[in-house]
């Protein structure tokens, strides 16, 4: 059965050497599946982007097609910047104060979802087989029902990459029922955690009057499975980077250039869900509480530019820069700076070098569907420590999906700044053997959730008949 994937972004990118797989786990997990089975990947084409609507890939020996849905400025603004990122994104992360009224974005979201579905149905029409569709994320909530309408015989999966909020929060949206009905066109809806899946089922029950039986939602004569399918990373890739001589050399140079005995690392998109300001506030209190560590501990924070042009993101950038200036102005001494901040994108090899160099990764998002940076850090750090590199520790928000799986992390409530200070101190002071034990435990979990296994498990489950337990 050929596969049609639908995701906001295409899985390939232009490089100076030609087209290549996009960075990130999703492309690396799903491109081999498409290459093996054939099919298509439907994605948006941003206004101003110069790419073909139909692109067979790889060009020399095409295995599947990238199909782009061209968006106008207004469509992009309403669908992507609007309903997706200024309504659904903050609401799903329980940050209700960031949610804009949805009314002026609704029509663009509907239109773009319809165009994605039409493109996928057109591709499926070319084959006699019953199609299999796999829709990704919160940008395309209405697509499953539209696909079901066009192809009642299809197998349709949806994977939701962010938290699903409690029904009482989800129902704040005036379109909550319409969006839920859209997703219930699927046969299988996957989430990172059992809690997210439960919130989804309860939303369907409370808002639509659906019946819940185990992990299934019974609605309008159909059964929709809603269950956890936690995503992970391309473990082989990150373990390979951990042992790469160029990465090791870069990591050592980084450490030798930094005036500090201990490095606390943060890596995030610049996003208000990631808890950067509270993290900095906690680090400031840490410096107040432990003057004996001045000159010895530095924090290195990477913030990758994201969703620029959305006012809340531009404002966050200013507030973060102000906090960095305040903390360094207050505590820096001689050649030592307490807080190093970089606002740019890094290569994966550079990230791996930083993961390897860190003594503690401090990752306290206010909410996160999973948090793959935690997996990447644990994979690199565990692999390096098995080679004799000093082991490191992970401080992780308990409000992330990753906290459900990475038992070796030091978990903390990200809103509790005093708790963050204590957790950071505890992580720095963990005995070596304890750090090793925790890293081993995390390595096991990270390997178990490898992104290739995730994709294979999800698709197997999608293929399974509805009454299979
Ligand atoms: C969403 C959900 C869920 C970051 N900066 C650079 C860079 N990255 C890479 C990291 C990591 C990925 O981006 C970030 O993934 P996260 O999972 O941490 O967070 P989101 O971007 O918010 O992802 C999240 C995920 O979807 C998957 O379902 O876990 O909860 O919010 O892989 O390494 N990569 C490179 N340069 C950077 O500067 N190359």
CSV table of C-alpha atoms and ligand atoms in Angstrom, one decimal:
chain,number,residue,atom,x,y,z
A,1,UNK,CA,0.0,0.0,0.0
A,2,UNK,CA,1.5,3.3,-1.0
A,3,UNK,CA,1.7,6.1,1.6
A,4,UNK,CA,0.7,9.7,1.4
A,5,UNK,CA,2.2,11.8,4.2
A,6,UNK,CA,0.8,15.3,4.9
A,7,UNK,CA,2.9,17.7,7.0
A,8,UNK,CA,3.3,21.5,7.1
A,9,UNK,CA,6.9,21.3,6.0
A,10,UNK,CA,8.5,19.4,3.2
A,11,UNK,CA,11.1,16.7,4.1
A,12,UNK,CA,13.8,18.0,1.7
A,13,UNK,CA,15.8,21.2,1.5
A,14,UNK,CA,18.1,22.9,-1.0
A,15,UNK,CA,21.8,22.8,-0.1
A,16,UNK,CA,24.8,24.1,-2.1
A,17,UNK,CA,25.2,20.5,-3.3
A,18,UNK,CA,21.6,20.1,-4.4
A,19,UNK,CA,18.5,18.7,-2.7
A,20,UNK,CA,18.9,16.7,0.6
A,21,UNK,CA,16.8,15.5,3.5
A,22,UNK,CA,15.7,18.2,5.8
A,23,UNK,CA,17.2,18.3,9.3
A,24,UNK,CA,15.2,16.8,12.0
A,25,UNK,CA,13.8,13.5,13.1
A,26,UNK,CA,10.6,13.4,11.1
A,27,UNK,CA,12.3,13.6,7.7
A,28,UNK,CA,15.0,11.2,8.7
A,29,UNK,CA,12.5,8.7,10.0
A,30,UNK,CA,9.9,9.0,7.2
A,31,UNK,CA,12.1,9.4,4.1
A,32,UNK,CA,13.3,5.8,4.2
A,33,UNK,CA,9.7,4.6,4.6
A,34,UNK,CA,8.6,6.6,1.5
A,35,UNK,CA,11.7,5.5,-0.4
A,36,UNK,CA,10.8,1.9,0.4
A,37,UNK,CA,7.1,2.0,-0.2
A,38,UNK,CA,6.7,4.8,-2.7
A,39,UNK,CA,4.0,7.5,-2.4
A,40,UNK,CA,4.1,11.2,-1.7
A,41,UNK,CA,4.7,13.9,0.9
A,42,UNK,CA,2.3,16.9,0.7
A,43,UNK,CA,3.6,20.1,2.3
A,44,UNK,CA,3.0,23.9,2.1
A,45,UNK,CA,4.9,26.2,-0.2
A,46,UNK,CA,5.4,29.5,1.5
A,47,UNK,CA,4.7,32.7,-0.4
A,48,UNK,CA,7.9,33.8,-2.2
A,49,UNK,CA,9.4,30.3,-2.1
A,50,UNK,CA,10.8,29.2,-5.5
A,51,UNK,CA,10.2,25.4,-5.5
A,52,UNK,CA,8.3,23.1,-7.8
A,53,UNK,CA,4.7,22.0,-7.0
A,54,UNK,CA,5.5,18.4,-8.1
A,55,UNK,CA,9.0,17.2,-7.3
A,56,UNK,CA,10.0,13.6,-7.9
A,57,UNK,CA,12.7,12.7,-5.4
A,58,UNK,CA,15.5,11.8,-5.5
A,59,UNK,CA,15.8,13.4,-8.9
A,60,UNK,CA,18.2,10.7,-10.4
A,61,UNK,CA,16.0,7.8,-9.4
A,62,UNK,CA,12.6,9.0,-8.0
A,63,UNK,CA,11.1,6.9,-5.2
A,64,UNK,CA,8.3,9.3,-4.3
A,65,UNK,CA,6.9,12.8,-5.0
A,66,UNK,CA,7.0,15.9,-2.9
A,67,UNK,CA,3.8,17.8,-3.6
A,68,UNK,CA,3.7,21.4,-2.5
A,69,UNK,CA,0.5,23.4,-1.9
A,70,UNK,CA,1.3,27.0,-2.8
A,71,UNK,CA,0.0,29.5,-0.2
A,72,UNK,CA,-0.7,33.2,-0.7
A,73,UNK,CA,0.5,35.7,1.9
A,74,UNK,CA,-3.0,35.9,3.4
A,75,UNK,CA,-3.4,32.2,3.5
A,76,UNK,CA,0.0,31.7,5.2
A,77,UNK,CA,-0.7,34.5,7.7
A,78,UNK,CA,-4.1,33.1,8.7
A,79,UNK,CA,-3.3,29.4,8.6
A,80,UNK,CA,0.3,29.3,9.8
A,81,UNK,CA,1.0,32.5,11.8
A,82,UNK,CA,-2.6,32.8,12.8
A,83,UNK,CA,-4.7,29.7,13.8
A,84,UNK,CA,-1.8,27.3,14.1
A,85,UNK,CA,0.8,29.4,15.9
A,86,UNK,CA,-1.2,32.1,17.7
A,87,UNK,CA,-4.2,30.0,18.7
A,88,UNK,CA,-3.6,26.2,18.8
A,89,UNK,CA,0.1,26.4,19.8
A,90,UNK,CA,-0.4,28.5,23.0
A,91,UNK,CA,-3.7,26.9,23.9
A,92,UNK,CA,-2.2,23.4,23.7
A,93,UNK,CA,0.6,24.5,26.0
A,94,UNK,CA,-1.8,25.9,28.6
A,95,UNK,CA,-0.6,29.5,27.8
A,96,UNK,CA,-4.0,30.9,27.4
A,97,UNK,CA,-2.8,34.5,27.7
A,98,UNK,CA,-1.0,34.2,24.3
A,99,UNK,CA,-4.2,32.9,22.5
A,100,UNK,CA,-5.6,35.4,19.9
A,101,UNK,CA,-9.2,35.4,18.9
A,102,UNK,CA,-9.5,32.8,16.2
A,103,UNK,CA,-12.3,34.3,14.1
A,104,UNK,CA,-10.1,36.1,11.6
A,105,UNK,CA,-7.9,33.1,11.0
A,106,UNK,CA,-10.6,30.4,10.7
A,107,UNK,CA,-11.3,30.7,7.0
A,108,UNK,CA,-7.7,30.6,5.9
A,109,UNK,CA,-7.1,27.5,8.1
A,110,UNK,CA,-10.2,25.8,6.6
A,111,UNK,CA,-9.1,26.7,3.0
A,112,UNK,CA,-5.5,25.5,3.5
A,113,UNK,CA,-6.6,22.2,5.1
A,114,UNK,CA,-9.0,21.6,2.3
A,115,UNK,CA,-6.2,22.2,-0.3
A,116,UNK,CA,-3.9,19.8,1.5
A,117,UNK,CA,-6.7,17.1,1.5
A,118,UNK,CA,-7.4,17.7,-2.2
A,119,UNK,CA,-3.8,17.3,-3.2
A,120,UNK,CA,-3.5,14.1,-1.2
A,121,UNK,CA,-6.8,12.7,-2.7
A,122,UNK,CA,-5.6,13.5,-6.2
A,123,UNK,CA,-2.4,11.5,-5.6
A,124,UNK,CA,-4.3,8.6,-4.1
A,125,UNK,CA,-6.7,8.6,-7.1
A,126,UNK,CA,-3.9,7.6,-9.4
A,127,UNK,CA,-3.7,4.1,-7.8
A,128,UNK,CA,-6.3,1.4,-7.5
A,129,UNK,CA,-5.3,0.4,-3.9
A,130,UNK,CA,-7.0,1.6,-0.8
A,131,UNK,CA,-4.7,4.5,0.2
A,132,UNK,CA,-2.9,5.0,3.5
A,133,UNK,CA,-2.6,8.6,4.7
A,134,UNK,CA,-0.6,9.9,7.6
A,135,UNK,CA,-1.3,13.5,8.7
A,136,UNK,CA,1.1,15.3,11.0
A,137,UNK,CA,0.4,17.8,13.7
A,138,UNK,CA,-1.8,20.7,14.7
A,139,UNK,CA,-1.6,22.6,11.4
A,140,UNK,CA,-3.9,20.0,9.7
A,141,UNK,CA,-6.6,19.1,12.2
A,142,UNK,CA,-9.4,19.2,9.6
A,143,UNK,CA,-7.7,17.0,7.0
A,144,UNK,CA,-8.6,13.5,8.3
A,145,UNK,CA,-12.3,14.1,8.0
A,146,UNK,CA,-11.9,15.6,4.5
A,147,UNK,CA,-9.8,12.6,3.4
A,148,UNK,CA,-12.4,10.2,4.9
A,149,UNK,CA,-15.1,11.9,2.9
A,150,UNK,CA,-13.1,11.5,-0.3
A,151,UNK,CA,-11.9,8.0,0.4
A,152,UNK,CA,-14.1,6.0,2.9
A,153,UNK,CA,-11.9,3.0,2.2
A,154,UNK,CA,-8.6,4.7,3.3
A,155,UNK,CA,-6.5,4.0,6.4
A,156,UNK,CA,-5.9,7.4,8.0
A,157,UNK,CA,-3.5,8.2,10.8
A,158,UNK,CA,-2.8,11.5,12.6
A,159,UNK,CA,0.1,12.2,14.8
A,160,UNK,CA,-0.1,15.2,17.2
A,161,UNK,CA,3.3,16.5,18.2
A,162,UNK,CA,2.4,18.9,21.0
A,163,UNK,CA,0.4,18.4,24.3
A,164,UNK,CA,-3.3,17.9,24.1
A,165,UNK,CA,-4.8,20.0,26.8
A,166,UNK,CA,-7.5,19.1,29.3
A,167,UNK,CA,-11.0,19.3,27.8
A,168,UNK,CA,-11.9,22.4,29.8
A,169,UNK,CA,-9.0,24.2,28.2
A,170,UNK,CA,-9.5,22.9,24.7
A,171,UNK,CA,-13.2,23.9,24.7
A,172,UNK,CA,-12.2,27.5,25.1
A,173,UNK,CA,-11.8,27.5,21.3
A,174,UNK,CA,-15.0,28.5,19.5
A,175,UNK,CA,-14.0,26.0,16.8
A,176,UNK,CA,-13.2,23.2,19.2
A,177,UNK,CA,-16.0,20.9,18.0
A,178,UNK,CA,-15.3,21.5,14.3
A,179,UNK,CA,-11.6,20.7,14.8
A,180,UNK,CA,-12.3,17.6,16.8
A,181,UNK,CA,-14.7,16.3,14.2
A,182,UNK,CA,-11.9,16.9,11.7
A,183,UNK,CA,-9.5,14.7,13.6
A,184,UNK,CA,-12.1,12.0,14.2
A,185,UNK,CA,-12.0,11.2,10.5
A,186,UNK,CA,-8.8,9.2,11.3
A,187,UNK,CA,-8.5,5.6,12.3
A,188,UNK,CA,-5.6,6.2,14.6
A,189,UNK,CA,-4.5,9.3,16.4
A,190,UNK,CA,-1.1,9.2,18.1
A,191,UNK,CA,0.2,11.4,21.0
A,192,UNK,CA,3.4,11.4,23.0
A,193,UNK,CA,1.9,10.4,26.3
A,194,UNK,CA,-1.0,8.5,27.8
A,195,UNK,CA,-2.2,11.7,29.4
A,196,UNK,CA,-2.4,13.5,26.1
A,197,UNK,CA,-4.3,10.6,24.5
A,198,UNK,CA,-6.7,10.6,27.5
A,199,UNK,CA,-7.3,14.3,27.2
A,200,UNK,CA,-8.2,13.9,23.6
A,201,UNK,CA,-10.6,11.1,24.2
A,202,UNK,CA,-12.2,13.1,27.0
A,203,UNK,CA,-12.5,16.1,24.7
A,204,UNK,CA,-14.4,14.0,22.2
A,205,UNK,CA,-16.7,12.6,24.9
A,206,UNK,CA,-17.3,16.0,26.6
A,207,UNK,CA,-17.7,18.1,23.5
A,208,UNK,CA,-19.2,15.7,21.0
A,209,UNK,CA,-20.9,13.2,23.1
A,210,UNK,CA,-18.6,10.4,21.8
A,211,UNK,CA,-18.4,7.1,23.7
A,212,UNK,CA,-15.0,5.9,25.0
A,213,UNK,CA,-14.1,2.2,25.1
A,214,UNK,CA,-10.6,1.6,26.3
A,215,UNK,CA,-8.3,3.6,23.9
A,216,UNK,CA,-11.1,3.9,21.4
A,217,UNK,CA,-13.5,6.8,20.6
A,218,UNK,CA,-16.7,5.6,19.2
A,219,UNK,CA,-18.3,8.3,17.1
A,220,UNK,CA,-20.8,8.3,14.2
A,221,UNK,CA,-20.5,4.5,13.7
A,222,UNK,CA,-16.7,4.5,13.6
A,223,UNK,CA,-13.9,3.6,16.0
A,224,UNK,CA,-11.0,5.9,16.4
A,225,UNK,CA,-8.0,4.7,18.4
A,226,UNK,CA,-6.3,7.5,20.4
A,227,UNK,CA,-3.2,6.2,22.1
A,228,UNK,CA,0.4,7.1,23.0
A,229,UNK,CA,3.1,6.7,20.3
A,230,UNK,CA,6.0,8.5,21.9
A,231,UNK,CA,8.5,9.8,19.3
A,232,UNK,CA,12.3,9.7,19.7
A,233,UNK,CA,15.4,10.7,17.8
A,234,UNK,CA,17.6,9.1,15.2
A,235,UNK,CA,19.7,7.5,17.9
A,236,UNK,CA,22.4,6.0,15.5
A,237,UNK,CA,23.0,9.5,14.1
A,238,UNK,CA,23.6,11.1,17.5
A,239,UNK,CA,25.6,8.3,18.9
A,240,UNK,CA,27.7,8.4,15.8
A,241,UNK,CA,28.2,12.2,16.3
A,242,UNK,CA,29.2,11.6,19.9
A,243,UNK,CA,32.1,9.4,18.7
A,244,UNK,CA,33.1,11.6,15.7
A,245,UNK,CA,36.7,12.9,16.0
A,246,UNK,CA,35.8,16.3,14.6
A,247,UNK,CA,32.9,16.6,17.1
A,248,UNK,CA,35.2,15.5,20.0
A,249,UNK,CA,37.8,18.1,18.9
A,250,UNK,CA,35.2,20.9,18.7
A,251,UNK,CA,33.8,20.0,22.0
A,252,UNK,CA,37.3,20.1,23.6
A,253,UNK,CA,38.1,23.5,22.0
A,254,UNK,CA,34.7,24.8,23.3
A,255,UNK,CA,35.6,23.8,26.8
A,256,UNK,CA,39.1,25.1,26.8
A,257,UNK,CA,37.9,28.5,25.5
A,258,UNK,CA,35.2,28.9,28.1
A,259,UNK,CA,36.4,30.3,31.4
A,260,UNK,CA,34.5,27.9,33.7
A,261,UNK,CA,34.9,24.5,35.4
A,262,UNK,CA,31.3,23.5,34.9
A,263,UNK,CA,29.1,24.2,31.9
A,264,UNK,CA,25.3,24.3,32.1
A,265,UNK,CA,23.7,24.0,28.7
A,266,UNK,CA,20.3,25.0,27.2
A,267,UNK,CA,19.3,24.4,23.6
A,268,UNK,CA,15.8,25.6,22.4
A,269,UNK,CA,13.9,27.3,19.7
A,270,UNK,CA,13.3,30.8,20.9
A,271,UNK,CA,9.8,30.1,22.0
A,272,UNK,CA,7.8,31.2,25.1
A,273,UNK,CA,6.9,27.6,25.8
A,274,UNK,CA,10.5,26.7,26.5
A,275,UNK,CA,10.7,28.7,29.8
A,276,UNK,CA,13.8,30.7,29.0
A,277,UNK,CA,13.0,33.7,31.2
A,278,UNK,CA,12.2,31.6,34.2
A,279,UNK,CA,15.3,29.5,33.6
A,280,UNK,CA,17.4,32.7,33.6
A,281,UNK,CA,15.7,34.0,36.7
A,282,UNK,CA,16.5,30.7,38.4
A,283,UNK,CA,20.1,30.9,37.2
A,284,UNK,CA,20.3,34.5,38.6
A,285,UNK,CA,19.1,33.2,42.0
A,286,UNK,CA,21.6,30.4,41.8
A,287,UNK,CA,24.4,32.9,41.4
A,288,UNK,CA,23.0,34.9,44.3
A,289,UNK,CA,22.8,31.8,46.5
A,290,UNK,CA,26.3,30.4,45.7
A,291,UNK,CA,28.8,33.2,45.4
A,292,UNK,CA,31.6,30.6,45.8
A,293,UNK,CA,30.6,29.2,42.4
A,294,UNK,CA,31.2,32.6,40.6
A,295,UNK,CA,34.1,32.1,38.1
A,296,UNK,CA,33.4,28.3,38.2
A,297,UNK,CA,30.0,27.7,36.6
A,298,UNK,CA,28.8,29.2,33.3
A,299,UNK,CA,25.5,28.7,31.5
A,300,UNK,CA,25.6,28.5,27.7
A,301,UNK,CA,22.2,29.0,26.1
A,302,UNK,CA,21.4,28.6,22.4
A,303,UNK,CA,18.1,30.1,21.1
A,304,UNK,CA,17.4,29.2,17.6
A,305,UNK,CA,15.4,31.8,15.7
A,306,UNK,CA,11.8,30.7,15.3
A,307,UNK,CA,8.4,32.2,14.1
A,308,UNK,CA,10.0,35.6,13.8
A,309,UNK,CA,7.5,38.4,12.9
A,310,UNK,CA,4.9,37.0,15.4
A,311,UNK,CA,4.8,39.8,18.0
A,312,UNK,CA,5.0,37.5,21.1
A,313,UNK,CA,8.2,35.9,19.7
A,314,UNK,CA,9.8,39.3,18.9
A,315,UNK,CA,9.0,40.5,22.3
A,316,UNK,CA,10.4,37.4,24.0
A,317,UNK,CA,13.6,38.0,22.0
A,318,UNK,CA,13.9,41.5,23.6
A,319,UNK,CA,13.1,40.2,27.1
A,320,UNK,CA,15.6,37.4,26.8
A,321,UNK,CA,18.4,39.8,25.6
A,322,UNK,CA,17.6,42.1,28.5
A,323,UNK,CA,17.8,39.3,31.0
A,324,UNK,CA,21.2,38.1,29.6
A,325,UNK,CA,22.5,41.7,29.8
A,326,UNK,CA,21.2,42.1,33.4
A,327,UNK,CA,22.7,38.9,34.7
A,328,UNK,CA,26.1,39.4,33.0
A,329,UNK,CA,26.2,43.1,34.0
A,330,UNK,CA,25.6,42.0,37.6
A,331,UNK,CA,27.9,39.0,38.0
A,332,UNK,CA,30.6,38.9,35.4
A,333,UNK,CA,34.1,39.1,36.8
A,334,UNK,CA,37.4,39.4,34.8
A,335,UNK,CA,37.4,36.9,32.0
A,336,UNK,CA,34.4,35.0,33.4
A,337,UNK,CA,30.8,35.5,32.2
A,338,UNK,CA,28.1,33.6,33.9
A,339,UNK,CA,25.8,33.5,30.9
A,340,UNK,CA,26.7,33.0,27.3
A,341,UNK,CA,23.8,33.4,24.8
A,342,UNK,CA,23.7,32.7,21.1
A,343,UNK,CA,20.8,33.6,18.9
A,344,UNK,CA,21.4,31.6,15.7
A,345,UNK,CA,21.0,28.1,14.2
A,346,UNK,CA,23.7,25.6,14.7
A,347,UNK,CA,24.6,22.5,12.7
A,348,UNK,CA,23.8,19.1,14.2
A,349,UNK,CA,27.5,18.4,14.6
A,350,UNK,CA,27.9,21.7,16.6
A,351,UNK,CA,25.0,20.7,18.8
A,352,UNK,CA,26.5,17.3,19.4
A,353,UNK,CA,29.8,19.0,20.4
A,354,UNK,CA,27.9,21.2,22.9
A,355,UNK,CA,26.0,18.2,24.3
A,356,UNK,CA,29.3,16.4,24.8
A,357,UNK,CA,30.9,19.4,26.5
A,358,UNK,CA,28.1,20.1,29.0
A,359,UNK,CA,28.1,19.0,32.6
A,360,UNK,CA,24.4,19.7,33.0
A,361,UNK,CA,21.7,20.2,30.5
A,362,UNK,CA,19.0,22.5,31.9
A,363,UNK,CA,15.7,22.0,30.0
A,364,UNK,CA,12.8,23.4,31.9
A,365,UNK,CA,10.0,24.1,29.3
A,366,UNK,CA,6.7,25.3,30.7
A,367,UNK,CA,5.1,22.5,28.6
A,368,UNK,CA,6.5,20.3,25.8
A,369,UNK,CA,4.9,17.5,23.8
A,370,UNK,CA,8.1,15.5,24.1
A,371,UNK,CA,11.3,17.6,24.0
A,372,UNK,CA,13.8,15.9,21.7
A,373,UNK,CA,16.7,18.0,22.9
A,374,UNK,CA,16.6,16.0,26.1
A,375,UNK,CA,16.8,12.7,24.1
A,376,UNK,CA,19.7,14.1,22.0
A,377,UNK,CA,21.6,15.3,25.0
A,378,UNK,CA,21.1,11.9,26.8
A,379,UNK,CA,22.2,10.0,23.7
A,380,UNK,CA,25.4,11.9,23.2
A,381,UNK,CA,26.3,12.2,26.8
A,382,UNK,CA,25.7,8.5,27.6
A,383,UNK,CA,27.7,7.4,24.5
A,384,UNK,CA,30.6,9.7,25.5
A,385,UNK,CA,30.6,8.6,29.1
A,386,UNK,CA,30.8,4.9,28.0
A,387,UNK,CA,34.0,5.9,26.2
A,388,UNK,CA,35.4,7.3,29.5
A,389,UNK,CA,34.2,11.0,29.1
A,390,UNK,CA,33.0,12.4,32.5
A,391,UNK,CA,29.3,11.7,32.8
A,392,UNK,CA,26.8,14.6,32.8
A,393,UNK,CA,23.3,15.2,34.2
A,394,UNK,CA,19.9,16.3,32.9
A,395,UNK,CA,17.6,18.7,34.7
A,396,UNK,CA,14.2,18.4,33.0
A,397,UNK,CA,10.8,20.0,33.4
A,398,UNK,CA,8.2,17.5,34.7
A,399,UNK,CA,5.7,19.1,32.3
A,400,UNK,CA,7.3,17.5,29.2
A,401,UNK,CA,6.5,14.2,27.5
A,402,UNK,CA,10.2,13.3,27.9
A,403,UNK,CA,9.8,13.4,31.7
A,404,UNK,CA,7.4,10.4,31.4
A,405,UNK,CA,10.1,8.3,29.7
A,406,UNK,CA,13.6,9.6,30.9
A,407,UNK,CA,13.6,8.2,34.4
A,408,UNK,CA,17.3,9.2,34.9
A,409,UNK,CA,16.6,12.9,34.6
A,410,UNK,CA,16.4,15.3,37.7
A,411,UNK,CA,12.8,16.4,37.2
A,412,UNK,CA,11.5,19.8,38.3
A,413,UNK,CA,8.4,22.0,38.1
A,414,UNK,CA,9.5,24.8,35.7
A,415,UNK,CA,7.3,27.4,37.4
A,416,UNK,CA,9.1,26.8,40.7
A,417,UNK,CA,12.3,28.9,40.4
A,418,UNK,CA,13.5,27.9,43.9
A,419,UNK,CA,13.0,24.3,42.9
A,420,UNK,CA,15.0,24.9,39.7
A,421,UNK,CA,17.9,26.4,41.7
A,422,UNK,CA,17.9,23.3,44.0
A,423,UNK,CA,17.7,20.9,41.0
A,424,UNK,CA,20.6,22.6,39.3
A,425,UNK,CA,22.7,22.5,42.4
A,426,UNK,CA,21.8,18.8,43.0
A,427,UNK,CA,22.6,17.9,39.4
A,428,UNK,CA,26.0,19.6,39.6
A,429,UNK,CA,26.8,17.8,42.8
A,430,UNK,CA,25.6,14.3,41.8
A,431,UNK,CA,28.4,11.7,42.3
A,432,UNK,CA,29.9,10.3,39.2
A,433,UNK,CA,28.5,6.8,39.6
A,434,UNK,CA,25.1,8.2,40.1
A,435,UNK,CA,25.4,10.3,37.0
A,436,UNK,CA,26.5,7.2,35.1
A,437,UNK,CA,23.6,5.1,36.4
A,438,UNK,CA,21.2,7.8,35.4
A,439,UNK,CA,22.7,8.2,31.9
A,440,UNK,CA,22.5,4.4,31.4
A,441,UNK,CA,18.9,4.4,32.3
A,442,UNK,CA,18.2,7.3,29.9
A,443,UNK,CA,20.2,5.7,27.1
A,444,UNK,CA,17.9,2.6,27.4
A,445,UNK,CA,14.8,4.8,27.1
A,446,UNK,CA,16.1,6.9,24.3
A,447,UNK,CA,17.1,3.8,22.3
A,448,UNK,CA,13.7,2.2,22.9
A,449,UNK,CA,11.9,5.3,21.4
A,450,UNK,CA,14.2,5.7,18.3
A,451,UNK,CA,12.4,7.6,15.6
A,452,UNK,CA,12.6,4.8,13.1
A,453,UNK,CA,11.0,2.4,15.5
A,454,UNK,CA,8.3,5.1,16.2
A,455,UNK,CA,7.4,5.3,12.5
A,456,UNK,CA,7.3,1.6,12.0
A,457,UNK,CA,5.2,1.0,15.1
A,458,UNK,CA,2.7,3.7,14.1
A,459,UNK,CA,2.3,2.4,10.6
A,460,UNK,CA,1.9,-1.2,11.8
A,461,UNK,CA,-0.7,-0.1,14.2
A,462,UNK,CA,-2.5,1.9,11.4
A,463,UNK,CA,-2.5,-1.3,9.3
A,464,UNK,CA,-3.9,-3.4,12.1
A,465,UNK,CA,-7.7,-4.1,11.9
A,466,UNK,CA,-9.7,-1.9,14.2
A,467,UNK,CA,-10.7,-4.6,16.7
A,468,UNK,CA,-7.1,-5.9,17.2
A,469,UNK,CA,-6.1,-5.0,20.8
B,1,LIG,C1,7.9,19.9,18.5
B,1,LIG,C2,7.2,19.8,19.9
B,1,LIG,C3,8.2,17.5,20.2
B,1,LIG,C4,17.1,23.2,17.7
B,1,LIG,N1,17.9,24.2,17.5
B,1,LIG,C5,18.7,23.7,16.4
B,1,LIG,C6,18.2,22.5,16.1
B,1,LIG,N2,17.3,22.1,16.9
B,1,LIG,C7,16.6,20.8,16.8
B,1,LIG,C8,16.9,20.0,18.1
B,1,LIG,C9,15.7,19.1,18.1
B,1,LIG,C10,14.6,19.9,17.5
B,1,LIG,O1,15.2,21.0,16.8
B,1,LIG,C11,13.7,20.5,18.6
B,1,LIG,O2,12.8,19.5,19.0
B,1,LIG,P1,12.1,19.6,20.4
B,1,LIG,O3,11.4,18.3,20.6
B,1,LIG,O4,13.0,19.9,21.5
B,1,LIG,O5,11.1,20.9,20.3
B,1,LIG,P2,10.1,21.5,19.1
B,1,LIG,O6,10.8,22.2,18.1
B,1,LIG,O7,9.2,22.4,19.9
B,1,LIG,O8,9.3,20.3,18.5
B,1,LIG,C12,8.1,18.9,20.8
B,1,LIG,C13,8.7,17.6,18.8
B,1,LIG,O9,7.9,18.5,18.0
B,1,LIG,C14,8.6,16.2,18.1
B,1,LIG,O10,7.3,15.7,18.1
B,1,LIG,O11,9.2,16.8,20.9
B,1,LIG,O12,7.5,18.8,22.1
B,1,LIG,O13,7.1,21.1,20.5
B,1,LIG,O14,15.9,18.0,17.3
B,1,LIG,O15,18.1,19.4,17.9
B,1,LIG,N3,18.8,21.7,15.1
B,1,LIG,C15,19.8,22.3,14.4
B,1,LIG,N4,20.3,23.5,14.7
B,1,LIG,C16,19.7,24.3,15.7
B,1,LIG,O16,20.2,25.4,15.9
B,1,LIG,N5,20.4,21.6,13.4
